[in-house]
PDB file of C-alpha atoms in Angstrom:
ATOM      1  CA  MET A   1       0.000   0.000   0.000  1.00 51.00           C
ATOM      2  CA  ASN A   2       1.364   3.419  -0.959  1.00 65.00           C
ATOM      3  CA  GLN A   3       1.855   5.786   1.954  1.00 87.00           C
ATOM      4  CA  VAL A   4       0.895   9.434   1.656  1.00 93.00           C
ATOM      5  CA  PRO A   5       3.904  11.792   1.635  1.00 97.00           C
ATOM      6  CA  VAL A   6       4.089  13.815   4.848  1.00 97.00           C
ATOM      7  CA  GLY A   7       5.129  17.404   5.466  1.00 98.00           C
ATOM      8  CA  LEU A   8       6.352  18.554   8.877  1.00 98.00           C
ATOM      9  CA  VAL A   9       5.436  22.078   9.997  1.00 98.00           C
ATOM     10  CA  PHE A  10       6.660  23.921  13.087  1.00 98.00           C
ATOM     11  CA  PRO A  11       4.991  26.922  14.788  1.00 98.00           C
ATOM     12  CA  GLY A  12       6.639  30.159  15.757  1.00 96.00           C
ATOM     13  CA  GLN A  13       6.578  32.822  18.439  1.00 95.00           C
ATOM     14  CA  GLY A  14       3.138  33.640  19.778  1.00 92.00           C
ATOM     15  CA  THR A  15       2.182  30.030  20.480  1.00 94.00           C
ATOM     16  CA  GLN A  16       3.940  30.003  23.866  1.00 95.00           C
ATOM     17  CA  LYS A  17       1.951  29.638  27.094  1.00 94.00           C
ATOM     18  CA  ARG A  18       2.603  28.897  30.745  1.00 96.00           C
ATOM     19  CA  ALA A  19       3.577  25.278  31.559  1.00 96.00           C
ATOM     20  CA  MET A  20       3.611  24.262  27.902  1.00 96.00           C
ATOM     21  CA  GLY A  21       6.458  21.867  28.658  1.00 97.00           C
ATOM     22  CA  ALA A  22       4.489  19.915  31.272  1.00 96.00           C
ATOM     23  CA  PRO A  23       3.148  17.252  28.857  1.00 95.00           C
ATOM     24  CA  TRP A  24       6.720  16.392  27.851  1.00 96.00           C
ATOM     25  CA  ARG A  25       8.359  16.352  31.278  1.00 96.00           C
ATOM     26  CA  ASP A  26       8.126  12.579  31.757  1.00 94.00           C
ATOM     27  CA  THR A  27       9.198  11.635  28.222  1.00 95.00           C
ATOM     28  CA  SER A  28      12.649  10.792  26.950  1.00 94.00           C
ATOM     29  CA  SER A  29      12.523  13.920  24.797  1.00 96.00           C
ATOM     30  CA  TRP A  30      12.781  16.075  27.947  1.00 97.00           C
ATOM     31  CA  ALA A  31      16.538  15.675  27.579  1.00 98.00           C
ATOM     32  CA  ILE A  32      16.282  18.210  24.741  1.00 98.00           C
ATOM     33  CA  ALA A  33      15.306  20.888  27.275  1.00 98.00           C
ATOM     34  CA  GLU A  34      18.439  20.105  29.261  1.00 97.00           C
ATOM     35  CA  GLU A  35      20.568  20.242  26.106  1.00 98.00           C
ATOM     36  CA  VAL A  36      19.152  23.615  25.073  1.00 98.00           C
ATOM     37  CA  SER A  37      19.776  24.908  28.603  1.00 98.00           C
ATOM     38  CA  ALA A  38      23.405  23.799  28.488  1.00 98.00           C
ATOM     39  CA  VAL A  39      23.977  25.490  25.121  1.00 98.00           C
ATOM     40  CA  THR A  40      22.174  28.768  25.806  1.00 98.00           C
ATOM     41  CA  GLY A  41      22.594  29.337  29.538  1.00 98.00           C
ATOM     42  CA  GLU A  42      18.833  29.720  29.985  1.00 98.00           C
ATOM     43  CA  ASP A  43      16.883  27.475  32.372  1.00 98.00           C
ATOM     44  CA  LEU A  44      14.555  25.780  29.902  1.00 98.00           C
ATOM     45  CA  PRO A  45      12.865  23.516  32.483  1.00 98.00           C
ATOM     46  CA  GLU A  46      11.969  26.641  34.440  1.00 97.00           C
ATOM     47  CA  LEU A  47      10.731  28.419  31.312  1.00 98.00           C
ATOM     48  CA  LEU A  48       8.665  25.446  30.182  1.00 98.00           C
ATOM     49  CA  LEU A  49       7.106  24.604  33.537  1.00 98.00           C
ATOM     50  CA  ASP A  50       6.921  27.586  35.894  1.00 96.00           C
ATOM     51  CA  THR A  51       7.290  30.854  33.976  1.00 96.00           C
ATOM     52  CA  SER A  52       4.307  33.214  33.726  1.00 96.00           C
ATOM     53  CA  ASP A  53       2.598  34.045  30.446  1.00 94.00           C
ATOM     54  CA  GLU A  54       3.691  37.664  30.873  1.00 94.00           C
ATOM     55  CA  HIS A  55       7.379  36.756  31.225  1.00 95.00           C
ATOM     56  CA  LEU A  56       7.153  34.343  28.289  1.00 94.00           C
ATOM     57  CA  ARG A  57       6.106  37.216  26.050  1.00 92.00           C
ATOM     58  CA  ARG A  58       9.726  38.386  26.177  1.00 95.00           C
ATOM     59  CA  THR A  59      10.934  37.724  22.661  1.00 96.00           C
ATOM     60  CA  ASP A  60      14.125  35.835  23.433  1.00 97.00           C
ATOM     61  CA  LEU A  61      12.503  33.592  26.052  1.00 97.00           C
ATOM     62  CA  ALA A  62       9.447  32.920  23.906  1.00 96.00           C
ATOM     63  CA  GLN A  63      11.592  31.835  20.976  1.00 97.00           C
ATOM     64  CA  LEU A  64      13.740  29.414  22.966  1.00 98.00           C
ATOM     65  CA  SER A  65      10.665  27.946  24.657  1.00 98.00           C
ATOM     66  CA  VAL A  66       8.646  27.355  21.490  1.00 98.00           C
ATOM     67  CA  PHE A  67      11.715  26.005  19.661  1.00 98.00           C
ATOM     68  CA  THR A  68      12.418  23.500  22.440  1.00 98.00           C
ATOM     69  CA  VAL A  69       8.828  22.245  22.626  1.00 98.00           C
ATOM     70  CA  ALA A  70       8.754  21.854  18.846  1.00 98.00           C
ATOM     71  CA  LEU A  71      11.866  19.676  18.945  1.00 98.00           C
ATOM     72  CA  MET A  72      10.443  17.567  21.781  1.00 98.00           C
ATOM     73  CA  ALA A  73       7.197  17.106  19.844  1.00 97.00           C
ATOM     74  CA  HIS A  74       9.156  16.015  16.787  1.00 97.00           C
ATOM     75  CA  ALA A  75      11.271  13.545  18.749  1.00 96.00           C
ATOM     76  CA  GLU A  76       8.224  11.956  20.373  1.00 95.00           C
ATOM     77  CA  ALA A  77       6.266  11.883  17.111  1.00 94.00           C
ATOM     78  CA  VAL A  78       9.104   9.968  15.462  1.00 93.00           C
ATOM     79  CA  ARG A  79       9.328   7.604  18.427  1.00 91.00           C
ATOM     80  CA  ASP A  80       5.559   7.028  18.607  1.00 89.00           C
ATOM     81  CA  GLY A  81       5.085   6.485  14.877  1.00 87.00           C
ATOM     82  CA  VAL A  82       2.815   9.512  14.450  1.00 88.00           C
ATOM     83  CA  ILE A  83       4.726  10.486  11.292  1.00 91.00           C
ATOM     84  CA  ASP A  84       3.223   7.669   9.274  1.00 84.00           C
ATOM     85  CA  GLY A  85       4.691   7.986   5.818  1.00 89.00           C
ATOM     86  CA  PRO A  86       7.720   9.293   3.953  1.00 96.00           C
ATOM     87  CA  VAL A  87       8.653  12.868   4.909  1.00 98.00           C
ATOM     88  CA  ALA A  88       8.699  14.902   1.707  1.00 98.00           C
ATOM     89  CA  GLY A  89       9.342  18.348   3.159  1.00 98.00           C
ATOM     90  CA  CYS A  90       9.612  20.571   6.236  1.00 98.00           C
ATOM     91  CA  ALA A  91       8.671  24.174   6.922  1.00 98.00           C
ATOM     92  CA  GLY A  92       8.467  26.411   9.960  1.00 98.00           C
ATOM     93  CA  HIS A  93       6.678  29.685  10.579  1.00 98.00           C
ATOM     94  CA  SER A  94       9.358  32.309  11.295  1.00 98.00           C
ATOM     95  CA  LEU A  95      11.147  30.952  14.393  1.00 98.00           C
ATOM     96  CA  GLY A  96       9.758  27.513  13.481  1.00 98.00           C
ATOM     97  CA  GLU A  97      12.123  27.401  10.525  1.00 98.00           C
ATOM     98  CA  TYR A  98      14.963  26.588  12.945  1.00 98.00           C
ATOM     99  CA  ALA A  99      13.117  23.492  14.172  1.00 98.00           C
ATOM    100  CA  ALA A 100      12.560  22.564  10.522  1.00 98.00           C
ATOM    101  CA  LEU A 101      16.309  22.849   9.907  1.00 98.00           C
ATOM    102  CA  VAL A 102      16.923  20.395  12.755  1.00 98.00           C
ATOM    103  CA  ALA A 103      14.260  17.974  11.495  1.00 98.00           C
ATOM    104  CA  SER A 104      15.775  18.070   8.008  1.00 98.00           C
ATOM    105  CA  GLY A 105      19.301  17.374   9.267  1.00 98.00           C
ATOM    106  CA  VAL A 106      20.698  20.781   8.334  1.00 98.00           C
ATOM    107  CA  LEU A 107      21.450  21.754  11.955  1.00 98.00           C
ATOM    108  CA  THR A 108      22.114  19.826  15.140  1.00 98.00           C
ATOM    109  CA  VAL A 109      19.996  20.649  18.186  1.00 98.00           C
ATOM    110  CA  GLY A 110      22.919  22.451  19.795  1.00 98.00           C
ATOM    111  CA  ARG A 111      23.793  24.582  16.777  1.00 98.00           C
ATOM    112  CA  ALA A 112      20.167  25.527  16.182  1.00 98.00           C
ATOM    113  CA  ALA A 113      19.640  26.377  19.867  1.00 98.00           C
ATOM    114  CA  ALA A 114      22.672  28.652  19.845  1.00 98.00           C
ATOM    115  CA  LEU A 115      21.340  30.488  16.788  1.00 98.00           C
ATOM    116  CA  VAL A 116      17.847  30.811  18.256  1.00 98.00           C
ATOM    117  CA  ALA A 117      19.338  32.339  21.411  1.00 98.00           C
ATOM    118  CA  VAL A 118      21.332  34.887  19.394  1.00 98.00           C
ATOM    119  CA  ARG A 119      18.336  35.596  17.162  1.00 98.00           C
ATOM    120  CA  GLY A 120      15.976  36.190  20.073  1.00 98.00           C
ATOM    121  CA  ARG A 121      18.365  38.502  21.909  1.00 98.00           C
ATOM    122  CA  ALA A 122      19.160  40.430  18.741  1.00 98.00           C
ATOM    123  CA  MET A 123      15.488  40.906  17.892  1.00 98.00           C
ATOM    124  CA  ARG A 124      14.744  42.058  21.439  1.00 97.00           C
ATOM    125  CA  GLU A 125      17.595  44.574  21.304  1.00 98.00           C
ATOM    126  CA  ALA A 126      16.518  45.862  17.893  1.00 98.00           C
ATOM    127  CA  ALA A 127      12.956  46.272  19.131  1.00 97.00           C
ATOM    128  CA  GLY A 128      14.203  48.144  22.193  1.00 97.00           C
ATOM    129  CA  ALA A 129      16.202  50.526  20.030  1.00 97.00           C
ATOM    130  CA  ARG A 130      13.312  51.344  17.689  1.00 97.00           C
ATOM    131  CA  GLU A 131       9.731  51.060  18.864  1.00 97.00           C
ATOM    132  CA  GLY A 132       7.475  49.058  16.588  1.00 98.00           C
ATOM    133  CA  THR A 133       4.461  46.800  16.606  1.00 97.00           C
ATOM    134  CA  MET A 134       2.339  44.538  14.408  1.00 98.00           C
ATOM    135  CA  GLY A 135      -1.285  43.917  13.510  1.00 98.00           C
ATOM    136  CA  VAL A 136      -3.181  41.312  11.521  1.00 98.00           C
ATOM    137  CA  VAL A 137      -5.503  42.506   8.773  1.00 98.00           C
ATOM    138  CA  VAL A 138      -8.341  40.050   8.289  1.00 98.00           C
ATOM    139  CA  ALA A 139     -10.823  39.700   5.403  1.00 98.00           C
ATOM    140  CA  ALA A 140      -9.042  42.121   3.048  1.00 98.00           C
ATOM    141  CA  PRO A 141      -7.339  40.681  -0.072  1.00 97.00           C
ATOM    142  CA  LEU A 142      -3.539  40.563   0.045  1.00 98.00           C
ATOM    143  CA  GLY A 143      -3.209  42.875  -2.950  1.00 98.00           C
ATOM    144  CA  GLU A 144      -5.279  45.547  -1.221  1.00 98.00           C
ATOM    145  CA  VAL A 145      -3.183  45.308   1.956  1.00 98.00           C
ATOM    146  CA  GLU A 146       0.036  45.557  -0.053  1.00 98.00           C
ATOM    147  CA  ALA A 147      -1.329  48.557  -1.957  1.00 98.00           C
ATOM    148  CA  LEU A 148      -2.363  50.304   1.258  1.00 98.00           C
ATOM    149  CA  ALA A 149       1.061  49.727   2.834  1.00 98.00           C
ATOM    150  CA  GLY A 150       2.783  50.970  -0.317  1.00 98.00           C
ATOM    151  CA  GLU A 151       0.621  54.100  -0.426  1.00 98.00           C
ATOM    152  CA  MET A 152       1.375  54.827   3.218  1.00 98.00           C
ATOM    153  CA  ARG A 153       5.133  54.346   2.733  1.00 98.00           C
ATOM    154  CA  ALA A 154       5.020  56.781  -0.184  1.00 98.00           C
ATOM    155  CA  SER A 155       3.636  59.318   2.294  1.00 98.00           C
ATOM    156  CA  GLY A 156       6.465  58.664   4.746  1.00 98.00           C
ATOM    157  CA  ALA A 157       4.899  56.045   7.029  1.00 98.00           C
ATOM    158  CA  ASP A 158       6.847  53.019   8.208  1.00 98.00           C
ATOM    159  CA  VAL A 159       4.658  49.997   7.466  1.00 98.00           C
ATOM    160  CA  TRP A 160       5.290  46.745   5.637  1.00 98.00           C
ATOM    161  CA  VAL A 161       3.615  43.395   5.023  1.00 98.00           C
ATOM    162  CA  ALA A 162       5.279  41.005   7.477  1.00 98.00           C
ATOM    163  CA  ASN A 163       3.395  37.697   7.206  1.00 98.00           C
ATOM    164  CA  VAL A 164       1.157  36.341   4.471  1.00 98.00           C
ATOM    165  CA  ASN A 165      -0.444  33.670   6.609  1.00 98.00           C
ATOM    166  CA  ALA A 166      -3.536  32.556   4.695  1.00 98.00           C
ATOM    167  CA  PRO A 167      -6.236  33.957   2.399  1.00 98.00           C
ATOM    168  CA  GLY A 168      -7.713  36.921   4.230  1.00 97.00           C
ATOM    169  CA  GLN A 169      -5.032  37.015   6.928  1.00 98.00           C
ATOM    170  CA  THR A 170      -2.086  39.378   6.389  1.00 98.00           C
ATOM    171  CA  VAL A 171       0.148  40.711   9.150  1.00 98.00           C
ATOM    172  CA  VAL A 172       1.603  44.209   8.893  1.00 98.00           C
ATOM    173  CA  SER A 173       4.604  45.536  10.799  1.00 98.00           C
ATOM    174  CA  GLY A 174       5.941  49.010  11.462  1.00 98.00           C
ATOM    175  CA  SER A 175       5.782  52.060  13.701  1.00 98.00           C
ATOM    176  CA  PRO A 176       2.953  52.290  16.251  1.00 97.00           C
ATOM    177  CA  ASP A 177       1.503  55.332  14.461  1.00 98.00           C
ATOM    178  CA  ALA A 178       1.543  53.602  11.079  1.00 98.00           C
ATOM    179  CA  ILE A 179      -0.070  50.440  12.433  1.00 98.00           C
ATOM    180  CA  GLY A 180      -2.720  52.625  14.040  1.00 98.00           C
ATOM    181  CA  GLU A 181      -3.384  54.224  10.668  1.00 98.00           C
ATOM    182  CA  VAL A 182      -3.737  50.789   9.063  1.00 98.00           C
ATOM    183  CA  ALA A 183      -6.373  49.967  11.691  1.00 98.00           C
ATOM    184  CA  ASP A 184      -8.254  53.148  10.775  1.00 98.00           C
ATOM    185  CA  ARG A 185      -8.058  52.535   7.043  1.00 98.00           C
ATOM    186  CA  ALA A 186      -8.585  48.745   6.953  1.00 98.00           C
ATOM    187  CA  PRO A 187     -12.390  49.054   6.513  1.00 98.00           C
ATOM    188  CA  SER A 188     -11.795  50.989   3.288  1.00 98.00           C
ATOM    189  CA  ILE A 189     -10.265  47.847   1.752  1.00 98.00           C
ATOM    190  CA  GLY A 190     -12.870  45.492   3.161  1.00 98.00           C
ATOM    191  CA  GLY A 191     -11.004  44.367   6.249  1.00 98.00           C
ATOM    192  CA  LYS A 192     -10.356  45.058   9.877  1.00 98.00           C
ATOM    193  CA  MET A 193      -7.136  45.016  11.844  1.00 98.00           C
ATOM    194  CA  LEU A 194      -6.463  43.244  15.129  1.00 97.00           C
ATOM    195  CA  ARG A 195      -3.440  44.424  17.092  1.00 95.00           C
ATOM    196  CA  LEU A 196      -0.894  41.808  18.122  1.00 94.00           C
ATOM    197  CA  ALA A 197       0.746  41.741  21.553  1.00 86.00           C
ATOM    198  CA  VAL A 198       4.325  41.720  20.282  1.00 89.00           C
ATOM    199  CA  GLY A 199       7.434  43.560  21.353  1.00 86.00           C
ATOM    200  CA  GLY A 200       8.585  44.908  18.011  1.00 96.00           C
ATOM    201  CA  ALA A 201       8.130  45.369  14.275  1.00 98.00           C
ATOM    202  CA  PHE A 202       9.342  41.927  13.274  1.00 98.00           C
ATOM    203  CA  HIS A 203       9.965  40.870   9.661  1.00 98.00           C
ATOM    204  CA  SER A 204      10.480  44.482   8.645  1.00 98.00           C
ATOM    205  CA  PRO A 205      13.465  46.782   8.028  1.00 98.00           C
ATOM    206  CA  TYR A 206      13.330  47.642  11.750  1.00 98.00           C
ATOM    207  CA  MET A 207      15.049  44.283  12.310  1.00 98.00           C
ATOM    208  CA  ALA A 208      18.121  45.157  10.206  1.00 98.00           C
ATOM    209  CA  PRO A 209      20.368  45.464  13.311  1.00 98.00           C
ATOM    210  CA  ALA A 210      19.214  42.015  14.438  1.00 98.00           C
ATOM    211  CA  ALA A 211      19.974  40.573  11.011  1.00 98.00           C
ATOM    212  CA  GLU A 212      23.503  41.971  11.214  1.00 97.00           C
ATOM    213  CA  ALA A 213      24.057  40.473  14.683  1.00 96.00           C
ATOM    214  CA  LEU A 214      22.627  37.101  13.683  1.00 98.00           C
ATOM    215  CA  GLY A 215      24.763  37.100  10.552  1.00 97.00           C
ATOM    216  CA  ARG A 216      27.943  37.045  12.598  1.00 95.00           C
ATOM    217  CA  SER A 217      26.841  33.828  14.336  1.00 97.00           C
ATOM    218  CA  LEU A 218      25.566  32.271  11.131  1.00 97.00           C
ATOM    219  CA  ARG A 219      28.954  32.693   9.471  1.00 95.00           C
ATOM    220  CA  ASP A 220      30.525  30.575  12.226  1.00 95.00           C
ATOM    221  CA  THR A 221      27.880  27.818  12.079  1.00 97.00           C
ATOM    222  CA  VAL A 222      28.319  24.503  10.279  1.00 97.00           C
ATOM    223  CA  PHE A 223      25.342  23.549   8.097  1.00 98.00           C
ATOM    224  CA  ALA A 224      24.870  20.041   6.673  1.00 98.00           C
ATOM    225  CA  PRO A 225      23.111  19.264   3.387  1.00 97.00           C
ATOM    226  CA  ALA A 226      19.353  18.932   3.862  1.00 98.00           C
ATOM    227  CA  ALA A 227      18.284  15.279   3.911  1.00 97.00           C
ATOM    228  CA  VAL A 228      14.687  16.498   3.476  1.00 97.00           C
ATOM    229  CA  PRO A 229      13.735  19.644   1.524  1.00 98.00           C
ATOM    230  CA  VAL A 230      13.055  22.738   3.634  1.00 98.00           C
ATOM    231  CA  VAL A 231      10.531  25.256   2.305  1.00 98.00           C
ATOM    232  CA  THR A 232      11.858  28.613   3.428  1.00 98.00           C
ATOM    233  CA  ASN A 233       9.872  31.647   4.573  1.00 98.00           C
ATOM    234  CA  VAL A 234      11.580  34.191   2.346  1.00 98.00           C
ATOM    235  CA  ASP A 235      10.885  32.585  -1.031  1.00 98.00           C
ATOM    236  CA  ALA A 236       8.464  29.676  -0.342  1.00 98.00           C
ATOM    237  CA  GLU A 237      10.777  27.422  -2.347  1.00 98.00           C
ATOM    238  CA  ALA A 238      11.995  23.948  -1.421  1.00 98.00           C
ATOM    239  CA  HIS A 239      15.728  23.852  -0.712  1.00 98.00           C
ATOM    240  CA  ALA A 240      17.301  20.396  -0.760  1.00 96.00           C
ATOM    241  CA  GLY A 241      20.918  19.367  -0.324  1.00 95.00           C
ATOM    242  CA  GLU A 242      23.280  22.335  -0.141  1.00 95.00           C
ATOM    243  CA  ALA A 243      21.828  25.842   0.261  1.00 97.00           C
ATOM    244  CA  ASP A 244      23.007  29.257   1.403  1.00 97.00           C
ATOM    245  CA  TRP A 245      21.381  28.957   4.821  1.00 97.00           C
ATOM    246  CA  PRO A 246      23.132  31.980   6.348  1.00 97.00           C
ATOM    247  CA  ALA A 247      21.756  34.233   3.614  1.00 98.00           C
ATOM    248  CA  LEU A 248      18.258  32.753   3.905  1.00 98.00           C
ATOM    249  CA  CYS A 249      18.219  33.117   7.700  1.00 98.00           C
ATOM    250  CA  ILE A 250      19.482  36.705   7.556  1.00 98.00           C
ATOM    251  CA  ARG A 251      16.869  37.681   4.968  1.00 98.00           C
ATOM    252  CA  GLN A 252      14.131  36.103   7.040  1.00 98.00           C
ATOM    253  CA  LEU A 253      14.438  38.740   9.785  1.00 98.00           C
ATOM    254  CA  THR A 254      13.604  41.654   7.486  1.00 98.00           C
ATOM    255  CA  SER A 255      11.439  39.887   4.873  1.00 98.00           C
ATOM    256  CA  PRO A 256       7.807  38.732   4.923  1.00 98.00           C
ATOM    257  CA  VAL A 257       6.966  35.190   6.028  1.00 98.00           C
ATOM    258  CA  LEU A 258       5.342  33.692   2.913  1.00 98.00           C
ATOM    259  CA  TRP A 259       3.421  31.036   4.808  1.00 98.00           C
ATOM    260  CA  GLU A 260       0.483  30.620   2.422  1.00 98.00           C
ATOM    261  CA  ARG A 261       2.816  30.009  -0.510  1.00 98.00           C
ATOM    262  CA  SER A 262       4.999  27.720   1.611  1.00 98.00           C
ATOM    263  CA  VAL A 263       2.046  25.472   2.408  1.00 98.00           C
ATOM    264  CA  ARG A 264       1.111  25.373  -1.270  1.00 98.00           C
ATOM    265  CA  THR A 265       4.688  24.312  -2.079  1.00 98.00           C
ATOM    266  CA  LEU A 266       4.406  21.463   0.432  1.00 98.00           C
ATOM    267  CA  THR A 267       1.056  20.248  -0.885  1.00 98.00           C
ATOM    268  CA  GLY A 268       1.816  20.987  -4.544  1.00 98.00           C
ATOM    269  CA  PRO A 269       5.338  20.386  -5.907  1.00 98.00           C
ATOM    270  CA  LEU A 270       6.407  18.286  -2.900  1.00 98.00           C
ATOM    271  CA  GLY A 271       3.193  16.248  -2.978  1.00 97.00           C
ATOM    272  CA  CYS A 272       2.462  16.255   0.758  1.00 98.00           C
ATOM    273  CA  GLY A 273      -1.012  14.867   1.372  1.00 96.00           C
ATOM    274  CA  ARG A 274      -0.664  15.093   5.138  1.00 96.00           C
ATOM    275  CA  LEU A 275       0.840  17.895   7.210  1.00 97.00           C
ATOM    276  CA  VAL A 276       1.937  17.220  10.781  1.00 97.00           C
ATOM    277  CA  GLU A 277       2.174  20.271  13.065  1.00 98.00           C
ATOM    278  CA  LEU A 278       4.765  19.745  15.788  1.00 98.00           C
ATOM    279  CA  GLY A 279       4.828  22.075  18.786  1.00 97.00           C
ATOM    280  CA  PRO A 280       2.536  24.044  21.075  1.00 96.00           C
ATOM    281  CA  GLY A 281      -1.011  24.836  20.014  1.00 94.00           C
ATOM    282  CA  ARG A 282      -2.822  24.310  16.722  1.00 96.00           C
ATOM    283  CA  THR A 283      -2.229  27.664  15.047  1.00 96.00           C
ATOM    284  CA  LEU A 284      -0.720  26.258  11.857  1.00 98.00           C
ATOM    285  CA  ALA A 285      -3.458  23.644  11.434  1.00 97.00           C
ATOM    286  CA  GLY A 286      -6.007  26.451  11.433  1.00 97.00           C
ATOM    287  CA  LEU A 287      -4.095  28.386   8.779  1.00 98.00           C
ATOM    288  CA  ILE A 288      -3.581  25.275   6.652  1.00 98.00           C
ATOM    289  CA  ARG A 289      -7.321  24.548   6.627  1.00 97.00           C
ATOM    290  CA  ARG A 290      -7.854  28.005   5.115  1.00 97.00           C
ATOM    291  CA  ILE A 291      -5.071  27.553   2.560  1.00 98.00           C
ATOM    292  CA  ASP A 292      -5.806  23.990   1.419  1.00 97.00           C
ATOM    293  CA  PRO A 293      -8.962  22.505   2.994  1.00 95.00           C
ATOM    294  CA  GLY A 294      -8.379  19.174   1.286  1.00 94.00           C
ATOM    295  CA  VAL A 295      -5.098  18.306   2.965  1.00 97.00           C
ATOM    296  CA  GLU A 296      -5.124  16.240   6.158  1.00 96.00           C
ATOM    297  CA  THR A 297      -3.562  17.981   9.164  1.00 96.00           C
ATOM    298  CA  VAL A 298      -2.447  16.486  12.453  1.00 94.00           C
ATOM    299  CA  SER A 299      -1.400  18.585  15.468  1.00 95.00           C
ATOM    300  CA  VAL A 300       1.062  16.960  17.864  1.00 95.00           C
ATOM    301  CA  ASN A 301       1.056  19.133  20.982  1.00 92.00           C
ATOM    302  CA  LYS A 302       1.209  16.389  23.600  1.00 91.00           C
ATOM    303  CA  PRO A 303       2.768  12.910  23.733  1.00 83.00           C
ATOM    304  CA  LEU A 304       1.306   9.435  23.844  1.00 63.00           C
ATOM    305  CA  ALA A 305      -2.206  10.462  22.886  1.00 52.00           C
ATOM    306  CA  ALA A 306      -4.318  10.297  19.780  1.00 41.00           C
ATOM    307  CA  PRO A 307      -3.231  13.273  17.675  1.00 47.00           C
ATOM    308  CA  ALA A 308      -5.850  15.900  16.882  1.00 50.00           C
ATOM    309  CA  ARG A 309      -6.932  15.810  13.251  1.00 49.00           C
ATOM    310  CA  SER A 310      -8.462  18.589  11.253  1.00 51.00           C
ATOM    311  CA  ALA A 311     -11.698  18.717   9.318  1.00 42.00           C
ATOM    312  CA  GLY A 312      -9.609  17.975   6.250  1.00 48.00           C
ATOM    313  CA  GLU A 313      -8.874  14.484   7.567  1.00 44.00           C
ATOM    314  CA  ARG A 314      -9.203  11.619   5.140  1.00 36.00           C
TER     315      ARG A 314
END
């Protein structure tokens, strides 16, 4: 019997919550938390078990926490046989791309953890140096959001499209005043904007200092050829074997996350008929249902239990 090709997808910052490591504490994958702690100097068991939601909103801590849970979910899913079929591709949403690079064999856990720590600190510092924020525009077509942002930039406002998550869901990033103006003008393009509780204007030119800092660490990192193609945020293309990972990771900080196109690459050219979300929450499963309702999705956010399947199950 032919098995359906599987795609692995990993969530990003924003999915963190208090005690999200508790389901994994008694599994063999908990050793990953100890390894990440040793590499980064942060107390991951403390972050994953006892840290408040408010403290976890700190960018660098949120990123390390979500990354670690994603890796534990992947390790347990492999061990439990949840990934039932040949893996044809991996992708991660923003931060999640680093977990995808581990799953594909490009990075070891230690090397990826070190980069995530540098990335999180650099993004936090960049956000502290230049105040910014983000908002999600819902219902409006992508082209209209892009046109509005372009019109505002032509008038001197700092606003850019940051994430293209799904049809009718586009995240914008920029100065607080510009994001406020987008909220005011969103109804004119058939949408409305919801503000996001984030600490900076991520995936925009405001993150250029963070990209420079991360670049220094990336140049000293050893990358292996990808055993499984990784669909990257910046171009939504599948990269197999050798790739210029430092350049792709640097660009990611100041470029939009092309998540909708990335999912279509997984389900189209790579032929994935089943997408397995690995990490906290079910955010990506919800987006995938809007992008491709026909693909089966499975969310693995706890071990040794029947995985949650989407309405697209078959």
